[in-house]
Amino acid sequence: MREIAGARPFPFRFDPAATALIVIDMQRDFIEEGGFGAALGNDVRPLRAIVPDVARLLSVARAAGLPVIHTRECHRPDLSDCPPAKRDRGAPALRIGDAGPMGRVLIAGEPGAEILPELAPRPGEIVIDKPGKGAFHATDLSAHLARLGTRSLILAGVTTEVCVQTTMREANDRGFECLLAEDATESYFPAFKATTLDMVRAQGAIVGWTATVSEIAQACTAPEAAHG
Ligand code: TIU
């Protein structure tokens, strides 16, 4: 077992052989100008700022031999997996499926739906295309985690209070021990990120733990404790 002694709200213990990293939606559509996030009226620059931290977390996980799972929020070209309630909500500059500067917004296979090249999945890593905010809804994520023998999840990605938190709550309800990498997740709204971190670790880790990438790296590279 490994321990992140400084994890919040109390030390997080995990077995690397039963732990996976899941990186949520580090896609051009959320992080670059002209994508879905910008079309919703957001400043995308804070999301771009965490790319080096997510890259470092990916390196740590790969070096430690943890399975890496990437997700992409996107829909089929015919929008058959996009509920009208999702597409029609609000008044964005571009709706899901509309043609934008990075192709059709949040459509599988379009440039905007791709993961940033700096964070691209490596051969053999799992990529989950998800039509919802949570990564378990209408995907085969549960089957992948069962096959891998995963019991603990380290989460990162965007946005903290939408797709990351939804996925963390889905995972927590399914019995996974969840740790959110504080500096490898970001929101368009700084206050929402801070409050989400508070929410997940409140009430005795009601949803899970948080720790920094450095703390996670230290735990992954430390010698195994003699008592196991
Ligand atoms: N809008 C927003 O904050 N997020 C999303 O729509 N999707 C994800 O969080 N990936």
Coordinates of C-alpha atoms and ligand atoms in Angstrom, one line a residue:
M1 CA 0.0 0.0 0.0
R2 CA 1.0 3.6 -0.6
E3 CA 0.0 6.6 1.5
I4 CA -0.4 10.3 0.7
A5 CA -0.1 11.5 4.3
G6 CA -1.0 15.1 3.4
A7 CA -4.1 14.3 1.4
R8 CA -7.2 16.1 2.5
P9 CA -9.2 15.6 4.7
F10 CA -7.0 12.8 6.0
P11 CA -4.3 10.4 4.6
F12 CA -5.3 8.5 1.4
R13 CA -4.1 4.9 1.2
F14 CA -4.0 3.1 -2.1
D15 CA -2.7 0.0 -3.7
P16 CA -1.0 1.0 -7.0
A17 CA -1.9 -2.4 -8.5
A18 CA -5.6 -1.5 -8.0
T19 CA -5.4 2.2 -8.9
A20 CA -6.1 3.9 -12.2
L21 CA -5.7 7.5 -13.4
I22 CA -8.7 9.0 -15.2
V23 CA -8.2 12.3 -17.1
I24 CA -11.4 14.0 -17.9
D25 CA -12.2 15.8 -21.1
M26 CA -8.8 17.6 -21.8
Q27 CA -10.2 18.4 -25.2
R28 CA -9.7 21.3 -27.5
D29 CA -13.5 22.1 -27.3
F30 CA -13.1 23.1 -23.7
I31 CA -9.6 24.5 -23.7
E32 CA -9.2 26.4 -27.0
E33 CA -10.8 29.5 -28.4
G34 CA -13.7 28.6 -30.8
G35 CA -14.8 25.5 -28.9
F36 CA -17.8 24.6 -26.7
G37 CA -16.4 26.2 -23.5
A38 CA -15.8 29.5 -25.2
A39 CA -19.2 29.3 -27.0
L40 CA -20.8 29.1 -23.5
G41 CA -19.2 32.5 -22.7
N42 CA -16.2 31.3 -20.8
D43 CA -12.6 32.5 -20.6
V44 CA -10.7 29.3 -21.5
R45 CA -7.2 30.5 -20.3
P46 CA -7.4 29.1 -16.8
L47 CA -8.0 25.6 -18.2
R48 CA -5.0 25.9 -20.6
A49 CA -2.8 26.8 -17.5
I50 CA -3.1 23.3 -16.0
V51 CA -1.9 21.4 -19.0
P52 CA 1.7 21.1 -17.7
D53 CA 0.3 19.8 -14.4
V54 CA -1.9 17.2 -16.1
A55 CA 1.1 16.2 -18.3
R56 CA 3.2 15.7 -15.1
L57 CA 0.5 13.6 -13.5
L58 CA 0.3 11.5 -16.7
S59 CA 4.0 10.9 -16.6
V60 CA 3.8 9.9 -12.9
A61 CA 1.0 7.4 -13.5
R62 CA 2.7 5.9 -16.6
A63 CA 6.1 5.6 -14.7
A64 CA 4.2 3.9 -11.8
G65 CA 2.5 1.5 -14.2
L66 CA -1.0 2.7 -13.4
P67 CA -3.6 2.2 -16.1
V68 CA -4.5 5.5 -17.7
I69 CA -8.0 6.3 -18.9
H70 CA -8.9 9.4 -20.9
T71 CA -12.4 10.6 -21.5
R72 CA -13.9 12.9 -24.2
E73 CA -17.3 14.5 -23.9
C74 CA -18.7 14.1 -27.4
H75 CA -21.7 12.9 -29.4
R76 CA -22.4 10.9 -32.5
P77 CA -22.6 12.9 -35.7
D78 CA -26.4 12.2 -35.9
L79 CA -26.8 13.5 -32.3
S80 CA -28.8 10.4 -31.4
D81 CA -27.0 10.3 -28.1
C82 CA -27.5 14.0 -27.3
P83 CA -30.8 14.6 -25.5
P84 CA -32.5 17.7 -26.8
A85 CA -32.6 19.0 -23.2
K86 CA -28.8 19.2 -23.4
R87 CA -28.5 20.7 -26.9
D88 CA -31.3 23.2 -26.5
R89 CA -30.3 24.5 -23.1
G90 CA -29.4 28.2 -22.8
A91 CA -28.2 30.5 -25.6
P92 CA -24.7 29.5 -26.5
A93 CA -22.9 31.1 -29.4
L94 CA -22.6 27.6 -30.9
R95 CA -24.7 24.6 -30.0
I96 CA -23.6 20.9 -29.9
G97 CA -23.4 19.8 -33.5
D98 CA -23.0 23.3 -35.0
A99 CA -20.1 23.9 -37.3
G100 CA -17.4 26.0 -35.6
P101 CA -13.7 26.8 -36.2
M102 CA -12.7 23.3 -34.9
G103 CA -15.4 21.4 -36.8
R104 CA -18.7 20.4 -35.4
V105 CA -18.9 21.2 -31.7
L106 CA -18.5 18.2 -29.4
I107 CA -18.9 15.7 -32.2
A108 CA -16.8 12.6 -32.2
G109 CA -14.0 12.6 -34.8
E110 CA -14.1 16.4 -35.2
P111 CA -10.8 18.4 -34.4
G112 CA -12.5 20.1 -31.4
A113 CA -13.4 16.8 -29.7
E114 CA -9.8 15.6 -29.7
I115 CA -7.6 15.6 -26.6
L116 CA -4.9 18.3 -26.6
P117 CA -1.8 16.9 -28.4
E118 CA 0.4 17.5 -25.4
L119 CA -1.8 15.1 -23.4
A120 CA -2.6 12.6 -26.2
P121 CA -3.4 9.1 -25.1
R122 CA -0.6 6.6 -25.6
P123 CA -1.2 3.3 -27.4
G124 CA -2.9 0.9 -25.1
E125 CA -4.5 3.5 -22.9
I126 CA -8.3 3.5 -22.7
V127 CA -10.3 6.3 -24.3
I128 CA -13.9 6.7 -23.3
D129 CA -16.2 8.8 -25.4
K130 CA -19.1 9.9 -23.1
P131 CA -22.3 11.6 -24.0
G132 CA -22.9 12.9 -20.5
K133 CA -21.0 14.9 -17.9
G134 CA -20.3 11.8 -15.8
A135 CA -18.0 9.1 -17.4
F136 CA -20.0 6.2 -16.2
H137 CA -23.3 7.2 -17.8
A138 CA -23.9 5.3 -21.1
T139 CA -20.2 4.1 -21.4
D140 CA -18.3 0.9 -20.7
L141 CA -16.1 2.5 -18.0
S142 CA -17.4 0.2 -15.3
A143 CA -16.5 -2.9 -17.4
H144 CA -13.0 -1.6 -18.0
L145 CA -12.5 -0.9 -14.3
A146 CA -13.8 -4.4 -13.4
R147 CA -11.4 -6.0 -15.8
L148 CA -8.5 -4.0 -14.5
G149 CA -9.3 -4.8 -10.9
T150 CA -9.5 -1.1 -10.0
R151 CA -10.6 -0.1 -6.6
S152 CA -9.1 3.4 -6.3
L153 CA -9.2 6.3 -8.8
I154 CA -7.1 9.3 -9.2
L155 CA -9.0 12.0 -11.1
A156 CA -7.9 15.0 -13.1
G157 CA -9.2 17.2 -15.9
V158 CA -11.9 19.7 -16.6
T159 CA -14.1 21.1 -15.5
T160 CA -13.8 20.6 -11.8
E161 CA -17.5 21.1 -10.8
V162 CA -19.1 19.7 -14.0
C163 CA -17.6 16.6 -15.6
V164 CA -14.9 15.9 -13.0
Q165 CA -17.2 16.2 -10.0
T166 CA -20.0 14.3 -11.7
T167 CA -17.6 11.4 -12.5
M168 CA -16.2 11.4 -9.0
R169 CA -19.6 11.2 -7.5
E170 CA -20.6 8.4 -9.8
A171 CA -17.4 6.5 -8.9
N172 CA -17.9 7.1 -5.2
D173 CA -21.4 5.7 -5.4
R174 CA -20.0 2.6 -7.1
G175 CA -17.6 2.0 -4.3
F176 CA -14.3 3.4 -5.6
E177 CA -11.9 5.3 -3.4
C178 CA -11.5 8.6 -5.2
L179 CA -8.7 11.2 -5.1
L180 CA -8.9 14.4 -7.0
A181 CA -5.6 16.0 -8.1
E182 CA -6.1 19.6 -7.0
D183 CA -3.7 21.3 -9.3
A184 CA -4.5 19.1 -12.3
T185 CA -8.2 20.1 -12.5
E186 CA -9.7 23.5 -13.3
S187 CA -12.9 25.4 -13.7
Y188 CA -13.9 28.4 -15.7
F189 CA -15.0 29.7 -12.2
P190 CA -12.3 29.8 -9.6
A191 CA -14.9 29.9 -6.8
F192 CA -16.6 26.8 -8.1
K193 CA -13.3 24.9 -8.1
A194 CA -12.5 25.9 -4.6
T195 CA -16.0 25.0 -3.4
T196 CA -15.9 21.7 -5.2
L197 CA -12.7 20.7 -3.5
D198 CA -14.3 21.7 -0.2
M199 CA -17.5 19.7 -1.0
V200 CA -15.8 16.5 -1.9
R201 CA -13.6 16.3 1.2
A202 CA -16.2 17.6 3.7
Q203 CA -18.0 15.4 6.1
G204 CA -15.1 13.0 6.4
A205 CA -14.4 12.6 2.7
I206 CA -18.1 12.2 1.7
V207 CA -17.1 12.0 -2.0
G208 CA -13.3 11.5 -1.6
W209 CA -9.9 13.0 -1.1
T210 CA -7.8 15.7 -2.7
A211 CA -4.0 16.0 -3.0
T212 CA -1.5 17.8 -5.2
V213 CA 0.3 16.3 -8.2
S214 CA 3.6 16.6 -6.2
E215 CA 2.0 14.6 -3.3
I216 CA 0.7 12.0 -5.7
A217 CA 4.1 11.8 -7.4
Q218 CA 5.9 11.4 -4.1
A219 CA 3.6 8.5 -3.0
C220 CA 4.0 6.8 -6.4
T221 CA 7.8 6.9 -6.4
A222 CA 8.4 6.2 -2.7
P223 CA 9.7 2.8 -1.8
E224 CA 6.9 0.4 -0.8
A225 CA 6.3 0.3 2.9
A226 CA 7.9 -2.8 4.5
H227 CA 4.6 -3.8 6.1
G228 CA 2.8 -3.6 2.8
Ligands
TIU1 N1 -19.3 23.7 -19.1 C1 -18.5 23.1 -18.3 O1 -18.0 23.6 -17.3 N2 -18.1 21.8 -18.5 C2 -18.7 20.9 -19.5 O2 -19.6 21.3 -20.2 N3 -18.1 19.7 -19.6 C3 -17.0 19.3 -18.9 O3 -16.9 19.7 -17.7 N4 -16.2 18.4 -19.4

